[in-house]
Tab-separated table of N, CA and C in Angstrom:
chain	number	residue	atom	x	y	z
Z	1	MET	N	-8.694	70.708	-23.521
Z	1	MET	CA	-7.475	70.668	-22.744
Z	1	MET	C	-6.764	72.011	-22.757
Z	2	ASP	N	-7.504	73.085	-22.827
Z	2	ASP	CA	-6.890	74.408	-22.830
Z	2	ASP	C	-6.170	74.701	-21.526
Z	3	ASN	N	-6.579	74.098	-20.445
Z	3	ASN	CA	-5.994	74.369	-19.132
Z	3	ASN	C	-4.907	73.376	-18.755
Z	4	TYR	N	-4.398	72.655	-19.722
Z	4	TYR	CA	-3.367	71.656	-19.435
Z	4	TYR	C	-2.131	72.320	-18.849
Z	5	GLN	N	-1.691	71.806	-17.732
Z	5	GLN	CA	-0.469	72.286	-17.073
Z	5	GLN	C	0.541	71.149	-17.100
Z	6	PRO	N	1.649	71.320	-17.839
Z	6	PRO	CA	2.645	70.247	-17.866
Z	6	PRO	C	3.234	70.027	-16.482
Z	7	PRO	N	3.677	68.825	-16.210
Z	7	PRO	CA	4.250	68.563	-14.884
Z	7	PRO	C	5.540	69.353	-14.674
Z	8	ILE	N	5.713	69.818	-13.458
Z	8	ILE	CA	6.929	70.545	-13.088
Z	8	ILE	C	8.069	69.535	-13.004
Z	9	GLU	N	9.175	69.834	-13.670
Z	9	GLU	CA	10.354	68.968	-13.632
Z	9	GLU	C	11.300	69.341	-12.500
Z	10	PHE	N	11.292	70.618	-12.119
Z	10	PHE	CA	12.255	71.087	-11.120
Z	10	PHE	C	11.752	72.397	-10.535
Z	11	THR	N	11.988	72.590	-9.242
Z	11	THR	CA	11.671	73.850	-8.570
Z	11	THR	C	12.973	74.463	-8.093
Z	12	LEU	N	13.203	75.713	-8.467
Z	12	LEU	CA	14.414	76.433	-8.079
Z	12	LEU	C	14.049	77.477	-7.037
Z	13	PHE	N	14.771	77.474	-5.927
Z	13	PHE	CA	14.555	78.443	-4.860
Z	13	PHE	C	15.581	79.563	-5.011
Z	14	TYR	N	15.124	80.807	-4.952
Z	14	TYR	CA	16.040	81.935	-5.137
Z	14	TYR	C	15.773	83.002	-4.079
Z	15	ASP	N	16.744	83.880	-3.886
Z	15	ASP	CA	16.642	84.980	-2.924
Z	15	ASP	C	15.996	86.172	-3.617
Z	16	GLY	N	14.727	86.404	-3.331
Z	16	GLY	CA	13.985	87.494	-3.950
Z	16	GLY	C	14.361	88.873	-3.451
Z	17	LEU	N	15.318	88.957	-2.536
Z	17	LEU	CA	15.821	90.253	-2.086
Z	17	LEU	C	17.151	90.599	-2.745
Z	18	CYS	N	17.663	89.708	-3.560
Z	18	CYS	CA	18.964	89.893	-4.205
Z	18	CYS	C	18.761	90.262	-5.676
Z	19	PRO	N	19.229	91.439	-6.095
Z	19	PRO	CA	19.042	91.845	-7.492
Z	19	PRO	C	19.659	90.873	-8.501
Z	20	ILE	N	20.795	90.291	-8.188
Z	20	ILE	CA	21.416	89.323	-9.099
Z	20	ILE	C	20.519	88.094	-9.228
Z	21	CYS	N	20.026	87.607	-8.103
Z	21	CYS	CA	19.157	86.421	-8.100
Z	21	CYS	C	17.843	86.703	-8.828
Z	22	ILE	N	17.302	87.905	-8.624
Z	22	ILE	CA	16.055	88.285	-9.290
Z	22	ILE	C	16.252	88.306	-10.801
Z	23	LYS	N	17.364	88.853	-11.249
Z	23	LYS	CA	17.629	88.914	-12.691
Z	23	LYS	C	17.766	87.510	-13.290
Z	24	GLU	N	18.443	86.613	-12.586
Z	24	GLU	CA	18.583	85.237	-13.078
Z	24	GLU	C	17.230	84.533	-13.094
Z	25	ALA	N	16.431	84.706	-12.034
Z	25	ALA	CA	15.106	84.085	-11.982
Z	25	ALA	C	14.220	84.634	-13.100
Z	26	ALA	N	14.299	85.935	-13.361
Z	26	ALA	CA	13.504	86.540	-14.433
Z	26	ALA	C	13.935	85.995	-15.792
Z	27	TRP	N	15.231	85.810	-15.978
Z	27	TRP	CA	15.739	85.262	-17.235
Z	27	TRP	C	15.212	83.841	-17.435
Z	28	LEU	N	15.278	83.041	-16.384
Z	28	LEU	CA	14.766	81.671	-16.473
Z	28	LEU	C	13.256	81.674	-16.729
Z	29	TYR	N	12.533	82.572	-16.069
Z	29	TYR	CA	11.083	82.668	-16.255
Z	29	TYR	C	10.743	82.972	-17.718
Z	30	ARG	N	11.476	83.907	-18.312
Z	30	ARG	CA	11.242	84.265	-19.721
Z	30	ARG	C	11.504	83.081	-20.656
Z	31	HIS	N	12.424	82.223	-20.285
Z	31	HIS	CA	12.760	81.077	-21.133
Z	31	HIS	C	11.999	79.804	-20.744
Z	32	ASN	N	11.096	79.911	-19.817
Z	32	ASN	CA	10.350	78.767	-19.297
Z	32	ASN	C	9.093	78.516	-20.129
Z	33	GLN	N	9.241	78.498	-21.439
Z	33	GLN	CA	8.096	78.348	-22.330
Z	33	GLN	C	7.433	76.987	-22.192
Z	34	ARG	N	8.199	75.990	-21.808
Z	34	ARG	CA	7.642	74.640	-21.609
Z	34	ARG	C	6.913	74.532	-20.271
Z	35	ARG	N	7.074	75.545	-19.424
Z	35	ARG	CA	6.434	75.616	-18.099
Z	35	ARG	C	6.754	74.384	-17.252
Z	36	ARG	N	8.014	73.963	-17.300
Z	36	ARG	CA	8.459	72.801	-16.532
Z	36	ARG	C	9.289	73.195	-15.317
Z	37	LEU	N	9.575	74.492	-15.184
Z	37	LEU	CA	10.360	74.984	-14.049
Z	37	LEU	C	9.468	75.832	-13.163
Z	38	ALA	N	9.507	75.553	-11.868
Z	38	ALA	CA	8.834	76.413	-10.892
Z	38	ALA	C	9.910	77.221	-10.181
Z	39	LEU	N	9.613	78.486	-9.934
Z	39	LEU	CA	10.529	79.372	-9.222
Z	39	LEU	C	9.878	79.777	-7.914
Z	40	LYS	N	10.626	79.663	-6.832
Z	40	LYS	CA	10.075	79.966	-5.510
Z	40	LYS	C	11.024	80.890	-4.767
Z	41	ASP	N	10.499	82.026	-4.327
Z	41	ASP	CA	11.274	83.001	-3.562
Z	41	ASP	C	11.424	82.505	-2.123
Z	42	LEU	N	12.660	82.420	-1.663
Z	42	LEU	CA	12.939	81.977	-0.293
Z	42	LEU	C	12.343	82.900	0.754
Z	43	ASN	N	12.030	84.127	0.368
Z	43	ASN	CA	11.536	85.111	1.322
Z	43	ASN	C	10.022	85.224	1.345
Z	44	ASP	N	9.322	84.413	0.553
Z	44	ASP	CA	7.865	84.387	0.630
Z	44	ASP	C	7.444	83.902	2.012
Z	45	THR	N	6.401	84.484	2.544
Z	45	THR	CA	5.973	84.120	3.896
Z	45	THR	C	5.533	82.663	3.997
Z	46	ASP	N	5.100	82.068	2.887
Z	46	ASP	CA	4.652	80.671	2.939
Z	46	ASP	C	5.774	79.668	2.681
Z	47	PHE	N	7.006	80.149	2.498
Z	47	PHE	CA	8.117	79.226	2.255
Z	47	PHE	C	8.639	78.685	3.579
Z	48	ASP	N	8.732	77.361	3.673
Z	48	ASP	CA	9.211	76.702	4.890
Z	48	ASP	C	10.425	75.837	4.553
Z	49	PRO	N	11.638	76.338	4.833
Z	49	PRO	CA	12.842	75.574	4.488
Z	49	PRO	C	12.960	74.252	5.237
Z	50	SER	N	12.278	74.132	6.375
Z	50	SER	CA	12.370	72.881	7.131
Z	50	SER	C	11.756	71.707	6.359
Z	51	LEU	N	10.888	72.003	5.394
Z	51	LEU	CA	10.338	70.941	4.548
Z	51	LEU	C	11.434	70.250	3.747
Z	52	TYR	N	12.556	70.937	3.598
Z	52	TYR	CA	13.683	70.411	2.830
Z	52	TYR	C	14.875	70.100	3.727
Z	53	GLY	N	14.637	70.100	5.041
Z	53	GLY	CA	15.697	69.777	5.990
Z	53	GLY	C	16.759	70.848	6.105
Z	54	LYS	N	16.394	72.083	5.807
Z	54	LYS	CA	17.339	73.196	5.810
Z	54	LYS	C	16.793	74.350	6.645
Z	55	THR	N	17.706	75.241	7.014
Z	55	THR	CA	17.293	76.506	7.627
Z	55	THR	C	17.232	77.563	6.529
Z	56	HIS	N	16.617	78.681	6.856
Z	56	HIS	CA	16.549	79.783	5.897
Z	56	HIS	C	17.961	80.249	5.544
Z	57	ALA	N	18.831	80.344	6.534
Z	57	ALA	CA	20.218	80.775	6.298
Z	57	ALA	C	20.952	79.799	5.380
Z	58	GLN	N	20.733	78.506	5.558
Z	58	GLN	CA	21.376	77.515	4.686
Z	58	GLN	C	20.884	77.655	3.247
Z	59	MET	N	19.600	77.917	3.088
Z	59	MET	CA	19.046	78.078	1.743
Z	59	MET	C	19.593	79.339	1.078
Z	60	LEU	N	19.836	80.385	1.875
Z	60	LEU	CA	20.388	81.624	1.329
Z	60	LEU	C	21.868	81.500	0.988
Z	61	ALA	N	22.558	80.574	1.619
Z	61	ALA	CA	24.009	80.455	1.434
Z	61	ALA	C	24.379	80.048	0.012
Z	62	GLN	N	23.528	79.252	-0.626
Z	62	GLN	CA	23.729	78.904	-2.031
Z	62	GLN	C	22.402	78.466	-2.617
Z	63	ILE	N	22.323	78.497	-3.923
Z	63	ILE	CA	21.070	78.170	-4.601
Z	63	ILE	C	20.712	76.705	-4.363
Z	64	HIS	N	19.414	76.453	-4.217
Z	64	HIS	CA	18.895	75.101	-4.020
Z	64	HIS	C	17.731	74.871	-4.981
Z	65	GLY	N	17.462	73.638	-5.222
Z	65	GLY	CA	16.305	73.253	-6.010
Z	65	GLY	C	15.888	71.852	-5.624
Z	66	VAL	N	14.689	71.485	-6.040
Z	66	VAL	CA	14.167	70.171	-5.673
Z	66	VAL	C	13.407	69.564	-6.858
Z	67	TYR	N	13.610	68.268	-7.039
Z	67	TYR	CA	12.843	67.508	-8.020
Z	67	TYR	C	11.513	67.110	-7.382
Z	68	PRO	N	10.511	66.780	-8.192
Z	68	PRO	CA	9.226	66.354	-7.638
Z	68	PRO	C	9.334	65.149	-6.697
Z	69	ASP	N	10.358	64.306	-6.889
Z	69	ASP	CA	10.507	63.139	-6.015
Z	69	ASP	C	11.184	63.483	-4.687
Z	70	GLY	N	11.520	64.766	-4.480
Z	70	GLY	CA	12.102	65.200	-3.213
Z	70	GLY	C	13.611	65.325	-3.195
Z	71	ARG	N	14.280	64.885	-4.265
Z	71	ARG	CA	15.740	65.028	-4.307
Z	71	ARG	C	16.108	66.501	-4.363
Z	72	ILE	N	17.006	66.900	-3.467
Z	72	ILE	CA	17.436	68.295	-3.375
Z	72	ILE	C	18.809	68.443	-4.020
Z	73	LEU	N	18.945	69.473	-4.826
Z	73	LEU	CA	20.227	69.823	-5.425
Z	73	LEU	C	20.618	71.206	-4.931
Z	74	GLN	N	21.909	71.464	-4.920
Z	74	GLN	CA	22.368	72.796	-4.541
Z	74	GLN	C	23.538	73.197	-5.421
Z	75	GLY	N	23.840	74.492	-5.410
Z	75	GLY	CA	24.952	75.000	-6.201
Z	75	GLY	C	24.718	74.832	-7.691
Z	76	MET	N	25.798	74.583	-8.413
Z	76	MET	CA	25.721	74.460	-9.868
Z	76	MET	C	24.813	73.319	-10.308
Z	77	ASP	N	24.706	72.260	-9.507
Z	77	ASP	CA	23.803	71.165	-9.865
Z	77	ASP	C	22.366	71.674	-9.967
Z	78	ALA	N	21.975	72.594	-9.082
Z	78	ALA	CA	20.629	73.173	-9.130
Z	78	ALA	C	20.450	74.013	-10.392
Z	79	PHE	N	21.462	74.798	-10.745
Z	79	PHE	CA	21.380	75.582	-11.981
Z	79	PHE	C	21.287	74.676	-13.203
Z	80	ARG	N	22.085	73.616	-13.231
Z	80	ARG	CA	22.053	72.697	-14.380
Z	80	ARG	C	20.655	72.097	-14.548
Z	81	ALA	N	20.048	71.698	-13.447
Z	81	ALA	CA	18.704	71.115	-13.503
Z	81	ALA	C	17.675	72.153	-13.947
Z	82	ALA	N	17.802	73.385	-13.472
Z	82	ALA	CA	16.869	74.450	-13.856
Z	82	ALA	C	16.971	74.740	-15.350
Z	83	TYR	N	18.183	74.816	-15.856
Z	83	TYR	CA	18.373	75.071	-17.283
Z	83	TYR	C	17.842	73.912	-18.124
Z	84	ARG	N	18.019	72.681	-17.653
Z	84	ARG	CA	17.448	71.537	-18.377
Z	84	ARG	C	15.925	71.645	-18.405
Z	85	ALA	N	15.328	72.049	-17.289
Z	85	ALA	CA	13.868	72.137	-17.206
Z	85	ALA	C	13.297	73.151	-18.197
Z	86	VAL	N	14.030	74.227	-18.468
Z	86	VAL	CA	13.534	75.220	-19.429
Z	86	VAL	C	13.981	74.906	-20.859
Z	87	GLY	N	14.641	73.773	-21.049
Z	87	GLY	CA	15.059	73.365	-22.379
Z	87	GLY	C	16.384	73.947	-22.833
Z	88	LEU	N	17.150	74.496	-21.898
Z	88	LEU	CA	18.438	75.097	-22.238
Z	88	LEU	C	19.594	74.396	-21.529
Z	89	GLY	N	19.409	73.124	-21.257
Z	89	GLY	CA	20.450	72.370	-20.573
Z	89	GLY	C	21.776	72.376	-21.302
Z	90	TRP	N	21.712	72.486	-22.618
Z	90	TRP	CA	22.939	72.496	-23.420
Z	90	TRP	C	23.840	73.679	-23.070
Z	91	LEU	N	23.250	74.794	-22.591
Z	91	LEU	CA	24.068	75.958	-22.233
Z	91	LEU	C	25.009	75.666	-21.067
Z	92	LEU	N	24.518	74.895	-20.108
Z	92	LEU	CA	25.332	74.591	-18.930
Z	92	LEU	C	25.924	73.190	-18.965
Z	93	ALA	N	25.616	72.419	-19.990
Z	93	ALA	CA	26.138	71.049	-20.060
Z	93	ALA	C	27.651	70.984	-19.886
Z	94	PRO	N	28.431	71.848	-20.539
Z	94	PRO	CA	29.890	71.763	-20.357
Z	94	PRO	C	30.333	71.969	-18.906
Z	95	THR	N	29.531	72.695	-18.119
Z	95	THR	CA	29.911	72.917	-16.719
Z	95	THR	C	29.782	71.647	-15.886
Z	96	GLY	N	29.184	70.616	-16.458
Z	96	GLY	CA	29.046	69.346	-15.757
Z	96	GLY	C	30.019	68.282	-16.224
Z	97	TRP	N	30.829	68.616	-17.215
Z	97	TRP	CA	31.830	67.664	-17.696
Z	97	TRP	C	32.915	67.498	-16.648
Z	98	PRO	N	33.472	66.296	-16.520
Z	98	PRO	CA	34.360	65.956	-15.398
Z	98	PRO	C	35.341	67.031	-14.924
Z	99	ILE	N	36.250	67.475	-15.742
Z	99	ILE	CA	37.238	68.447	-15.252
Z	99	ILE	C	36.611	69.828	-15.111
Z	100	LEU	N	35.760	70.200	-16.064
Z	100	LEU	CA	35.126	71.517	-15.999
Z	100	LEU	C	34.177	71.632	-14.816
Z	101	LYS	N	33.560	70.521	-14.421
Z	101	LYS	CA	32.637	70.542	-13.283
Z	101	LYS	C	33.349	71.028	-12.026
Z	102	ILE	N	34.528	70.525	-11.784
Z	102	ILE	CA	35.295	70.946	-10.604
Z	102	ILE	C	35.554	72.449	-10.659
Z	103	LEU	N	35.931	72.931	-11.818
Z	103	LEU	CA	36.236	74.346	-11.999
Z	103	LEU	C	34.994	75.217	-11.800
Z	104	PHE	N	33.901	74.892	-12.497
Z	104	PHE	CA	32.691	75.705	-12.407
Z	104	PHE	C	32.024	75.603	-11.041
Z	105	ASP	N	32.042	74.418	-10.443
Z	105	ASP	CA	31.497	74.290	-9.090
Z	105	ASP	C	32.291	75.160	-8.120
Z	106	GLY	N	33.613	75.218	-8.309
Z	106	GLY	CA	34.453	76.077	-7.476
Z	106	GLY	C	34.164	77.549	-7.694
Z	107	PHE	N	33.985	77.940	-8.968
Z	107	PHE	CA	33.636	79.331	-9.265
Z	107	PHE	C	32.311	79.697	-8.614
Z	108	TYR	N	31.319	78.789	-8.715
Z	108	TYR	CA	30.025	79.091	-8.098
Z	108	TYR	C	30.166	79.203	-6.583
Z	109	TRP	N	30.945	78.319	-5.967
Z	109	TRP	CA	31.141	78.374	-4.517
Z	109	TRP	C	31.684	79.750	-4.122
Z	110	LEU	N	32.663	80.247	-4.884
Z	110	LEU	CA	33.209	81.583	-4.599
Z	110	LEU	C	32.152	82.661	-4.809
Z	111	PHE	N	31.398	82.548	-5.897
Z	111	PHE	CA	30.335	83.516	-6.150
Z	111	PHE	C	29.338	83.527	-4.996
Z	112	ALA	N	28.892	82.337	-4.586
Z	112	ALA	CA	27.905	82.251	-3.510
Z	112	ALA	C	28.453	82.841	-2.215
Z	113	LYS	N	29.711	82.588	-1.950
Z	113	LYS	CA	30.327	83.090	-0.722
Z	113	LYS	C	30.365	84.618	-0.705
Z	114	TYR	N	30.604	85.224	-1.860
Z	114	TYR	CA	30.749	86.683	-1.943
Z	114	TYR	C	29.583	87.362	-2.668
Z	115	ARG	N	28.469	86.650	-2.822
Z	115	ARG	CA	27.310	87.164	-3.560
Z	115	ARG	C	26.814	88.493	-3.024
Z	116	LEU	N	26.761	88.631	-1.724
Z	116	LEU	CA	26.226	89.862	-1.141
Z	116	LEU	C	27.098	91.057	-1.500
Z	117	ARG	N	28.386	90.883	-1.386
Z	117	ARG	CA	29.310	91.969	-1.738
Z	117	ARG	C	29.256	92.265	-3.232
Z	118	LEU	N	29.233	91.213	-4.033
Z	118	LEU	CA	29.176	91.401	-5.484
Z	118	LEU	C	27.898	92.121	-5.902
Z	119	ALA	N	26.784	91.753	-5.294
Z	119	ALA	CA	25.513	92.395	-5.639
Z	119	ALA	C	25.573	93.884	-5.349
Z	120	ARG	N	26.163	94.243	-4.236
Z	120	ARG	CA	26.262	95.666	-3.891
Z	120	ARG	C	27.198	96.409	-4.838
Z	121	LEU	N	28.229	95.732	-5.327
Z	121	LEU	CA	29.167	96.361	-6.264
Z	121	LEU	C	28.598	96.461	-7.677
Z	122	ILE	N	27.931	95.401	-8.110
Z	122	ILE	CA	27.479	95.313	-9.496
Z	122	ILE	C	26.183	96.079	-9.728
Z	123	ILE	N	25.250	95.944	-8.823
Z	123	ILE	CA	23.922	96.528	-9.005
Z	123	ILE	C	23.875	97.865	-8.274
Z	124	HIS	N	24.124	98.922	-9.008
Z	124	HIS	CA	24.143	100.246	-8.385
Z	124	HIS	C	22.770	100.908	-8.388
Z	125	ASP	N	21.905	100.499	-9.310
Z	125	ASP	CA	20.621	101.172	-9.457
Z	125	ASP	C	19.527	100.588	-8.573
Z	126	GLU	N	19.826	99.515	-7.848
Z	126	GLU	CA	18.821	98.880	-7.002
Z	126	GLU	C	19.413	98.613	-5.625
Z	127	PRO	N	18.620	98.799	-4.577
Z	127	PRO	CA	19.135	98.456	-3.249
Z	127	PRO	C	19.284	96.949	-3.121
Z	128	CYS	N	20.294	96.530	-2.399
Z	128	CYS	CA	20.506	95.099	-2.194
Z	128	CYS	C	20.294	94.775	-0.728
Z	129	ASN	N	19.198	94.094	-0.443
Z	129	ASN	CA	18.907	93.638	0.911
Z	129	ASN	C	19.157	92.151	1.044
Z	130	CYS	N	19.768	91.560	0.028
Z	130	CYS	CA	19.925	90.110	0.016
Z	130	CYS	C	20.761	89.635	1.191
Z	131	GLY	N	20.330	88.528	1.724
Z	131	GLY	CA	21.066	87.912	2.811
Z	131	GLY	C	20.913	88.596	4.152
Z	132	GLU	N	20.231	89.742	4.198
Z	132	GLU	CA	20.090	90.438	5.471
Z	132	GLU	C	19.077	89.756	6.369
Z	133	ASN	N	18.108	89.105	5.773
Z	133	ASN	CA	17.100	88.386	6.538
Z	133	ASN	C	17.508	86.924	6.597
Z	134	THR	N	18.263	86.552	7.617
Z	134	THR	CA	18.718	85.165	7.712
Z	134	THR	C	17.753	84.305	8.511
Z	135	GLU	N	16.747	84.915	9.076
Z	135	GLU	CA	15.708	84.157	9.760
Z	135	GLU	C	14.572	83.922	8.781
Z	136	SER	N	13.759	82.947	9.079
Z	136	SER	CA	12.606	82.682	8.248
Z	136	SER	C	11.701	83.903	8.258
Z	137	PRO	N	11.161	84.316	7.097
Z	137	PRO	CA	10.323	85.500	7.056
Z	137	PRO	C	9.071	85.376	7.897
Z	138	SER	N	8.651	84.171	8.217
Z	138	SER	CA	7.441	84.001	9.015
Z	138	SER	C	7.702	84.126	10.509
Z	139	GLN	N	8.970	84.235	10.897
Z	139	GLN	CA	9.283	84.325	12.322
Z	139	GLN	C	9.321	85.753	12.787
């Protein structure tokens, strides 16, 4: 059973043109020792957002993820599921507590809304092309 692949618990879709998103995906990848999280770049030519009932622009507007049964999560709910899949759910657990959930979900909404500007301000050593390709890369 050397080739055993544990079942994927959650797939997180990220913007591979955004330095902030790349850094978060890389961090999750490094902590994915249980290999239960799949990471998928929204800008890969084989990615089809219509499979999830979304457009490419909608997927870029905020983070999304999907469970194997097809349930789609977005925003902080997607991050919470991704962290649980890598065994670090406890780090984000407080962000899901009743009053804190409203606060953190609101913070994420603001972050997502201004992500492009923030990426350009924060990441000076890398070009930020995130969000510039709002059409599907295969079109």
